[in-house]
Short mmCIF file of C-alpha atoms in Angstrom, two decimals:
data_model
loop_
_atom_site.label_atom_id
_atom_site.label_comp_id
_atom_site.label_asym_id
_atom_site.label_seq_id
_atom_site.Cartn_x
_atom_site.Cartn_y
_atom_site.Cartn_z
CA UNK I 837 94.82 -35.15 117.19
CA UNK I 838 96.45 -31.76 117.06
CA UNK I 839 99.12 -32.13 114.29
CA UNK I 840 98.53 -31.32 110.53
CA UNK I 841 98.06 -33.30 107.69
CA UNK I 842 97.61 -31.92 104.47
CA UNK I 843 96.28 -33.87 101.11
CA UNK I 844 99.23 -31.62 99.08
CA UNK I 845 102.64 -29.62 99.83
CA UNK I 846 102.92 -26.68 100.52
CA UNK I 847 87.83 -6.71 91.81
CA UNK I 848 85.38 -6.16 91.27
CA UNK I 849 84.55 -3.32 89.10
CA UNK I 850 81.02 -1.94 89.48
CA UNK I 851 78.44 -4.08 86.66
CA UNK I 852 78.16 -0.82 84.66
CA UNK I 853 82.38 -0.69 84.33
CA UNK I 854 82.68 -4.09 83.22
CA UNK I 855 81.27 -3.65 79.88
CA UNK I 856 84.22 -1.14 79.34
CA UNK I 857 86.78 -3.53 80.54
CA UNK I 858 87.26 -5.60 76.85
CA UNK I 859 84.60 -5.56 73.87
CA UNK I 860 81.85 -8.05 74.34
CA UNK I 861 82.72 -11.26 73.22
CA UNK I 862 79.19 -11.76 72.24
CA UNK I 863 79.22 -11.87 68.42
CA UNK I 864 82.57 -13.19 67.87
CA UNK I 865 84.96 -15.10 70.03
CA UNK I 866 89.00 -15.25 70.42
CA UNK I 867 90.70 -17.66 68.70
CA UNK I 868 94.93 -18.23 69.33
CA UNK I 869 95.85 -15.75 67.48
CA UNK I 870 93.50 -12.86 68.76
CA UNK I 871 91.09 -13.02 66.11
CA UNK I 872 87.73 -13.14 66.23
CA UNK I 873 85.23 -16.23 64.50
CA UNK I 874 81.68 -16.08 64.03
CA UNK I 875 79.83 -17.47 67.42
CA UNK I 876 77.87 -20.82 67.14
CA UNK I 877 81.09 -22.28 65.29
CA UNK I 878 82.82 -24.23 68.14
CA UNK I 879 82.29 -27.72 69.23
CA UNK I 880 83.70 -30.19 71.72
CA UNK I 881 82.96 -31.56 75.08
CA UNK I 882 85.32 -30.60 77.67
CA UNK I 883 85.08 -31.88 81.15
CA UNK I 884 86.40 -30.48 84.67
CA UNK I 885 86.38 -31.29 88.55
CA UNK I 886 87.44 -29.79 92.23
CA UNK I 887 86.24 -26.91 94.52
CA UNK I 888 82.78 -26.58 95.10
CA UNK I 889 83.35 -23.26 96.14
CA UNK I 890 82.42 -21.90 92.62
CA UNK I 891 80.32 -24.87 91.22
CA UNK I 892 76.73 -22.62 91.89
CA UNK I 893 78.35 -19.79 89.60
CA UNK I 894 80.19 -22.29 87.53
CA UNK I 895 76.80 -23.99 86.79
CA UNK I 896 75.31 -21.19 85.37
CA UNK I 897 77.92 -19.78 83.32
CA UNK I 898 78.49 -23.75 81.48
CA UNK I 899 74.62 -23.67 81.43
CA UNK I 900 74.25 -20.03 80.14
CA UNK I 901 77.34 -21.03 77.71
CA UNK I 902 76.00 -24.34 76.29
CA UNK I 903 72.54 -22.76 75.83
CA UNK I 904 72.87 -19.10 74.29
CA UNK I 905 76.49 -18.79 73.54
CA UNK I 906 77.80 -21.96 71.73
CA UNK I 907 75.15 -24.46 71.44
CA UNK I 908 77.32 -26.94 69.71
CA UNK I 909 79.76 -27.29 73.13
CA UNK I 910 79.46 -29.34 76.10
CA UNK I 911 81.23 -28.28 79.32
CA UNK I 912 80.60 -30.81 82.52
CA UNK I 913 81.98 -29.75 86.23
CA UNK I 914 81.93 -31.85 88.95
CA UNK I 915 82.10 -30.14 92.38
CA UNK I 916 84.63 -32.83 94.02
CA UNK I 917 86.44 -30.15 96.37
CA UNK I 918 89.96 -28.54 95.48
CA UNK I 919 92.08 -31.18 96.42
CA UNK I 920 90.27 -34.37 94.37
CA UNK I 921 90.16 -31.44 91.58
CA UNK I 922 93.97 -31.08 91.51
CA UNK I 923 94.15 -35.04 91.62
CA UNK I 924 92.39 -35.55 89.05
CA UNK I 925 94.29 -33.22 86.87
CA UNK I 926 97.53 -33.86 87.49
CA UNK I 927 96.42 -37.62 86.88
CA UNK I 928 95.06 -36.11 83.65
CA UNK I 929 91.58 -37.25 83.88
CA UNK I 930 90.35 -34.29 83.37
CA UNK I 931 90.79 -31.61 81.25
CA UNK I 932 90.69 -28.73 83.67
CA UNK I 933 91.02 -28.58 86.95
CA UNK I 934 89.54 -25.87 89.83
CA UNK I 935 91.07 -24.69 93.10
CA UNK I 936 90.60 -22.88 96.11
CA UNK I 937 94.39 -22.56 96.46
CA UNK I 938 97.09 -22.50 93.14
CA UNK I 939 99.47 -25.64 92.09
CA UNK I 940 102.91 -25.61 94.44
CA UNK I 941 105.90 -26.19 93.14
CA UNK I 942 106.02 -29.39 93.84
CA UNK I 943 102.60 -30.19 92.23
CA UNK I 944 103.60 -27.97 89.20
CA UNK I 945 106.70 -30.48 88.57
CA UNK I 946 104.33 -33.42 88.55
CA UNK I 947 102.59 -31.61 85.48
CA UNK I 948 105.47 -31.28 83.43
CA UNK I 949 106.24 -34.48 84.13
CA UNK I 950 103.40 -35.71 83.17
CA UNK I 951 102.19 -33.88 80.44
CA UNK I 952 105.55 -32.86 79.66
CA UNK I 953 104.87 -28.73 78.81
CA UNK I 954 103.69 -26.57 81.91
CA UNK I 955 100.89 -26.14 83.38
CA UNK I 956 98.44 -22.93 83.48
CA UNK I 957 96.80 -21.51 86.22
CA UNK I 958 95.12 -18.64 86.34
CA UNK I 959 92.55 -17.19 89.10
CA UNK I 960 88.37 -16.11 87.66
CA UNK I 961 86.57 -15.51 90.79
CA UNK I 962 86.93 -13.71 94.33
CA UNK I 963 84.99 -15.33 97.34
CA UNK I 964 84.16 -15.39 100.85
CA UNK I 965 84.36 -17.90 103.86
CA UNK I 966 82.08 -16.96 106.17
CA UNK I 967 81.13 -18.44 109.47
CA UNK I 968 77.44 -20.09 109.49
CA UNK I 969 75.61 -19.94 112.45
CA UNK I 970 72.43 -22.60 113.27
CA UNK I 971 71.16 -19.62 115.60
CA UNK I 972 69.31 -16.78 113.40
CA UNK I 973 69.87 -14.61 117.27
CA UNK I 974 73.37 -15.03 116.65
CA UNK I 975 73.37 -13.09 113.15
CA UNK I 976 76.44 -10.68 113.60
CA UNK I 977 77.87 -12.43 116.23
CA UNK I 978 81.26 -10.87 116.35
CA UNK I 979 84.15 -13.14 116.20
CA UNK I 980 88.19 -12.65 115.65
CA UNK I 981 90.80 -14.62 114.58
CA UNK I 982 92.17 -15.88 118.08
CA UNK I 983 88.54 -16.69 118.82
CA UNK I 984 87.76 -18.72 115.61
CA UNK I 985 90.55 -20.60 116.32
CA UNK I 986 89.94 -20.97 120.05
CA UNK I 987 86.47 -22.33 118.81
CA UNK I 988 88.44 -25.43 116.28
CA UNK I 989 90.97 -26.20 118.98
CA UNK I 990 87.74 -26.69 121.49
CA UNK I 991 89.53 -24.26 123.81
CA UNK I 992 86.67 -22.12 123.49
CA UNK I 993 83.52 -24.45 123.76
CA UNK I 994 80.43 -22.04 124.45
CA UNK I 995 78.71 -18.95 123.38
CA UNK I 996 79.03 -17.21 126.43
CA UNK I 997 82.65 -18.04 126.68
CA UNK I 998 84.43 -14.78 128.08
CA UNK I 999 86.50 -13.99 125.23
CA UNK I 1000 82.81 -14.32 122.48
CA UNK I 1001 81.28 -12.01 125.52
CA UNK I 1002 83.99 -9.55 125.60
CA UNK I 1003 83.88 -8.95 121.53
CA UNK I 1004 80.23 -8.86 121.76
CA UNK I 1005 79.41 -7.05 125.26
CA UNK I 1006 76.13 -5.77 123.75
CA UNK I 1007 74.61 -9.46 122.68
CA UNK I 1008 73.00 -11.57 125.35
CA UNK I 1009 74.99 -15.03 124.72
CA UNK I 1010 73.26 -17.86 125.20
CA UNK I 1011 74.35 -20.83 127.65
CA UNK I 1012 75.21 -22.95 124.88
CA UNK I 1013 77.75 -25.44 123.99
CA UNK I 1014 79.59 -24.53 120.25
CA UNK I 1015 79.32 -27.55 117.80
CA UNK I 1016 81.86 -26.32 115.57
CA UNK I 1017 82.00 -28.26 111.95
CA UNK I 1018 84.41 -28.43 108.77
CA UNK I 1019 84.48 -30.00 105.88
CA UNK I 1020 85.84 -34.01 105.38
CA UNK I 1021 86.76 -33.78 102.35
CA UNK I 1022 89.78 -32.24 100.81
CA UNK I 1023 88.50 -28.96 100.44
CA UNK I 1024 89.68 -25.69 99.00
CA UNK I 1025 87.43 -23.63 101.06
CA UNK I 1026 89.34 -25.79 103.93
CA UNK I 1027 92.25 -24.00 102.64
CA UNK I 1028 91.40 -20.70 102.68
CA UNK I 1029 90.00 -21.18 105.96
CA UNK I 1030 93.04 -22.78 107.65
CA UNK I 1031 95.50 -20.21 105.55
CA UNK I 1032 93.66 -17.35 107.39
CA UNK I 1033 93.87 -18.50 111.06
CA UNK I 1034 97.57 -19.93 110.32
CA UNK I 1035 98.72 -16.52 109.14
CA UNK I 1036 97.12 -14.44 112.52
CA UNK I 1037 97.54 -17.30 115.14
CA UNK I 1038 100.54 -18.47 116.51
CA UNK I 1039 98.56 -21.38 117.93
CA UNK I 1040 97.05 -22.53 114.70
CA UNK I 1041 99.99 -22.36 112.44
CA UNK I 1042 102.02 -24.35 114.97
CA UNK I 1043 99.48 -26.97 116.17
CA UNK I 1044 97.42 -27.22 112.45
CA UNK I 1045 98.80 -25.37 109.87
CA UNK I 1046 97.08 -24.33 106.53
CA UNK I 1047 95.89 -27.44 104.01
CA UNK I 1048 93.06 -28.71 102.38
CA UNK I 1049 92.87 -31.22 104.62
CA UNK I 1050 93.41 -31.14 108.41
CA UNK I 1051 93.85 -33.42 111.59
CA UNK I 1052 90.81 -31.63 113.25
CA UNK I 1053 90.48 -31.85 116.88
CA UNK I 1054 88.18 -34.61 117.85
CA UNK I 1055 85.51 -32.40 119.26
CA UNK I 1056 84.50 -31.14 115.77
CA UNK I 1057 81.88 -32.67 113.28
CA UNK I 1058 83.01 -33.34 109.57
CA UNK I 1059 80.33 -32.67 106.83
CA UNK I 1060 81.51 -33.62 103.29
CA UNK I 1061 81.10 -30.20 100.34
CA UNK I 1062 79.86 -26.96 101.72
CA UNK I 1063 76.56 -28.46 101.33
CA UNK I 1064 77.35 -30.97 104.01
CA UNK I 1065 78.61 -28.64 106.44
CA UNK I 1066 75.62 -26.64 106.12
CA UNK I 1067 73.34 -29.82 107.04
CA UNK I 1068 75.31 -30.41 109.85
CA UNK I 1069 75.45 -27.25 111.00
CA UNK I 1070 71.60 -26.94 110.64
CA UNK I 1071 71.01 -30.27 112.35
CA UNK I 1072 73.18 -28.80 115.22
CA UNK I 1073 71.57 -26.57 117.73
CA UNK I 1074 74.76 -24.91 118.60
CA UNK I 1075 76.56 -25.01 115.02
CA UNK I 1076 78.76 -23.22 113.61
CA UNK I 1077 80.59 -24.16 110.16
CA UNK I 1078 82.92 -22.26 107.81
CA UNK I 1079 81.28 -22.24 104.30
CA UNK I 1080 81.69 -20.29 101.04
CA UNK I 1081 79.38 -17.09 101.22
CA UNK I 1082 76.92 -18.17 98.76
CA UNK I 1083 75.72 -21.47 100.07
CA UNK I 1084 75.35 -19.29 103.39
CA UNK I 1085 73.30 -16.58 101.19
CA UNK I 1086 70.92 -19.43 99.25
CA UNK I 1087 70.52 -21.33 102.81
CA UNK I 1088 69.62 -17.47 104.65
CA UNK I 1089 71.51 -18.87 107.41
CA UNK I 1090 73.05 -16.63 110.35
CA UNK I 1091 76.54 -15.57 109.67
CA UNK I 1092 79.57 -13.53 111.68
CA UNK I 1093 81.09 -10.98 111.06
CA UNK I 1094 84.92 -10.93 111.46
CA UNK I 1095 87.45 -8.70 112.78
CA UNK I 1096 89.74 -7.30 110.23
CA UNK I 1097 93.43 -6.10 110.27
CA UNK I 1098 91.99 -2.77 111.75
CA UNK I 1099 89.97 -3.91 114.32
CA UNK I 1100 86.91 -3.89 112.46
CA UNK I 1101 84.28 -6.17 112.10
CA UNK I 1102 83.06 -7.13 108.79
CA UNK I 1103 79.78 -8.18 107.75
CA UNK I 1104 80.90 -11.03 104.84
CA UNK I 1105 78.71 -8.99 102.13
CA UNK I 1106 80.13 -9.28 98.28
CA UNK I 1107 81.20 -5.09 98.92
CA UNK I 1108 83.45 -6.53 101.54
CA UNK I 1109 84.59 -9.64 99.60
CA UNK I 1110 85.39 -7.05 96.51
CA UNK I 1111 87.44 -4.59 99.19
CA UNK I 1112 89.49 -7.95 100.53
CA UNK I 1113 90.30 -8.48 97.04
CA UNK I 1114 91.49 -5.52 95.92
CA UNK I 1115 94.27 -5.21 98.36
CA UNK I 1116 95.84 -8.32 97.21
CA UNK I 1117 99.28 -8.08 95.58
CA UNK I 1118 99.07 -10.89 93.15
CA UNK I 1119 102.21 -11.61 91.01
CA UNK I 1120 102.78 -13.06 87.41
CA UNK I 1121 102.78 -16.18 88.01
CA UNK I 1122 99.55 -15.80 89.71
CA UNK I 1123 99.98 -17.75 92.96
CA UNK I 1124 99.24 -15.37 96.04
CA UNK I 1125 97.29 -15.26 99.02
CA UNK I 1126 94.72 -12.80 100.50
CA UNK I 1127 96.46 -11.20 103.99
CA UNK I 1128 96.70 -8.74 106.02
CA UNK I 1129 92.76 -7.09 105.16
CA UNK I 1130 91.66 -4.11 107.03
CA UNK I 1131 89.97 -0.97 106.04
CA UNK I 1132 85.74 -2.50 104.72
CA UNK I 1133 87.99 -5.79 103.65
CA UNK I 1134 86.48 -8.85 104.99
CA UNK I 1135 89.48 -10.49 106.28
CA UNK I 1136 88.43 -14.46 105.44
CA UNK I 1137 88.59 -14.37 101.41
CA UNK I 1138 90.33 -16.54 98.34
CA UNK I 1139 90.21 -17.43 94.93
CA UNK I 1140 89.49 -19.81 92.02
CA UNK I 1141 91.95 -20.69 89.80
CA UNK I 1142 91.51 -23.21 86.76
CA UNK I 1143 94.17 -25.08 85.94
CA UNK I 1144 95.34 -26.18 82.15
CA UNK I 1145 97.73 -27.27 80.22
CA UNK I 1146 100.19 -25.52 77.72
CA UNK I 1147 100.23 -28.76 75.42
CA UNK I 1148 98.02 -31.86 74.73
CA UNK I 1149 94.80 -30.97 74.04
CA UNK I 1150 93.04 -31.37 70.58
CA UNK I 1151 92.04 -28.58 68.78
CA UNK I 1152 88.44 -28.67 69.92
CA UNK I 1153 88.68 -29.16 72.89
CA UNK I 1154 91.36 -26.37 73.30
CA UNK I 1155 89.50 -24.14 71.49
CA UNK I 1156 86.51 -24.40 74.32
CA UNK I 1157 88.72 -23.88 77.09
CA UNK I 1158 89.61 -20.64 75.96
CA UNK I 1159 87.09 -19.24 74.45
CA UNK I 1160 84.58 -20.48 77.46
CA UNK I 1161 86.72 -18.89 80.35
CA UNK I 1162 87.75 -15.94 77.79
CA UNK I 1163 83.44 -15.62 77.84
CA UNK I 1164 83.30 -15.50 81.76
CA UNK I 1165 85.51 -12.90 81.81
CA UNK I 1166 84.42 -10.69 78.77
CA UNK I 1167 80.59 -10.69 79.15
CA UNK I 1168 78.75 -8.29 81.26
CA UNK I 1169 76.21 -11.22 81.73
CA UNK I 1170 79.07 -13.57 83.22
CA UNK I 1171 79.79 -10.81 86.19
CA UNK I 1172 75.75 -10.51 86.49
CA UNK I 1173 75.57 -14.15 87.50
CA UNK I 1174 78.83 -13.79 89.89
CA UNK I 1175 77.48 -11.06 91.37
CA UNK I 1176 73.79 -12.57 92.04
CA UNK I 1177 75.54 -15.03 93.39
CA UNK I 1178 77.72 -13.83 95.97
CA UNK I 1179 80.77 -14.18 94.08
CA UNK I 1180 83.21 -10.87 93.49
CA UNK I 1181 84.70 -10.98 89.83
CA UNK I 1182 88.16 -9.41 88.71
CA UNK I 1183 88.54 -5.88 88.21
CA UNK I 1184 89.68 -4.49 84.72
CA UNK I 1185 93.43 -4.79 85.40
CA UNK I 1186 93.42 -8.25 86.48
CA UNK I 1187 91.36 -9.53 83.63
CA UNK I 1188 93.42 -8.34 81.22
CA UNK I 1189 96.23 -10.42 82.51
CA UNK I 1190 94.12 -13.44 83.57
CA UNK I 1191 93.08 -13.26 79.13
CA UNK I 1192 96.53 -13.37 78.16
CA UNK I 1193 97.58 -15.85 80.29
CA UNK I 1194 94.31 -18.29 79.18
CA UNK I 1195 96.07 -17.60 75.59
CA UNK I 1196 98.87 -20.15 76.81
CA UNK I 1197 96.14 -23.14 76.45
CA UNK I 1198 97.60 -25.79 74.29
CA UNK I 1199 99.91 -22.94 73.27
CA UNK I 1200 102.86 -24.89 72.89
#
């Protein structure tokens, strides 16, 4: 009941800056070479699966795409959560894959294998986990790390359990038992989640450990997608469920805030989500966590990465994988729909690397 099992091993720049970030890819897109074509050119269908953390935002950017910016393409997504997305494209039926958490070595092996070239992973979107509440009373119900924890473990069972009542000495708690849910299916946002509390609890990281998929305690309820949790979590009096920020934000449903690195707690708003994300050190290759968040950081927040292939693509269809996610990163309109929705994109510095690395696309 208490041991781990995972399915696998192992900022945002104000709306205004953006436009200054690249030129507008709005009249002409990038080709291999860095060029620019005339838009309305392209066409191909291209076809991707896995978290449903980003599938709202991801929706509107293919729909925005296929309808305004090349009318001749056809990009599908299917929210399957991270870990069925990085199944299904190591198993290469897909052509792009999307996850809460980047390929491991061990699942980057498997591509080259394969595919036989590497694969490409790159991160487009900064997000939030927040903590939905089925109580509207309980919006801002301070929580911390130990407690959250505490709450999945079933050590801590009610809402007026001493150590909720000594973070929240102002709030009167009500005499209620905590139905705490997650998600059943291999989920990115599970990820995230269980990468936070394994990295500030001792408990958690020995008894759980961080995966997409976890041996939950049996006193929890499973709900599959973020969608599912939030059902449960409504049908709960009691619930509480970890779900990306914008399903909580479309739903209006009570959320926590959480105690950062400096003792503060954070109200999961997108200004937070964009402060967690700029204190992450991410490397070349792309594959970091987000730790360690204090100052306005909200201290629960990940990423999306896609994930290609250098090789084995036709020319179509490779020509719509870069140029679409080249688009979501170049447009001002792209960050408009990230930031309606709850989502934080990339600052200036980390697009420009996240571009040249969506260059390697069928590059070899």
């Amino acid at each position: 009941m208490r041991n781990r099992l995972a399915s696998f091993p192992g900022a945002a720049a104000p709306v205004a800056a953006v436009a200054l970030v690249l030129p507008l890819v709005l009249t002409g897109c990038l080709v291999e070479d860095g060029s620019a074509v005339s838009r309305g050119t392209l066409s191909g269908d291209i076809v991707g699966a896995g978290a449903t953390f980003p599938d709202p935002l991801f929706q509107e950017w293919m729909s925005y795409y296929n309808t305004t910016i090349e009318t001749g393409t056809t990009i599908d997504y299917r929210a399957t959560g991270s870990g069925e997305g990085i199944e299904q494209f190591l198993a290469q039926s897909v052509d792009f894959g999307s996850s809460e958490r980047y390929l491991q070595e061990s699942e980057l092996l498997v591509a080259r294998q394969v595919r036989g070239c590497e694969a490409v992973q790159f991160p487009v979107v900064f997000g939030a986990v927040v903590i939905a509440l089925n109580d509207p009373a309980l919006d801002g119900l301070i929580l911390d790390a130990e407690v959250i924890a505490g709450i999945y473990d079933r050590t801590v069972t009610r809402y007026d359990d001493p150590a909720i009542a000594a973070l929240n000495p102002d709030l009167d708690l009500p005499d209620r038992e905590i139905v705490p849910v997650h998600r059943s299916d291999g989920s990115g946002t599970t990820y995230v989640f269980t990468s936070y509390l394994t990295h500030e609890v001792q408990l958690w990281a020995d008894e759980y450990a961080a995966g997409t998929d976890i041996d939950w305690n049996d006193g929890t309820v499973g709900g599959e997608g973020n969608d599912g949790v939030i059902q449960a979590v409504e049908a709960s009096p009691g619930g509480l469920g970890y779900v990306n920020q914008s399903y909580a934000l479309n739903n209006q449903l009570a959320t926590a805030r959480v105690v950062n690195e400096d003792g503060v707690p954070i109200e999961p708003t997108l200004a937070a989500t964009t402060a967690a994300s700029e204190e992450a050190e991410i490397p070349d290759d792309f594959q970091f966590t987000i730790d360690d968040i204090g100052g306005d950081g909200y201290p629960i927040t990940g990423a999306n990465w896609i994930l290609a292939y250098e090789c084995g693509y036709d020319d179509d269809t490779a020509e719509v994988l870069r140029d679409f996610w080249t688009w979501t990163l170049t447009d001002v309109e792209a960050d408009r729909f990230a930031s309606a929705l709850g989502y934080a994109p990339m600052g200036r510095t980390l697009k420009e690397r996240v571009l040249t690395e969506i260059q390697r696309v069928n590059s070899s």
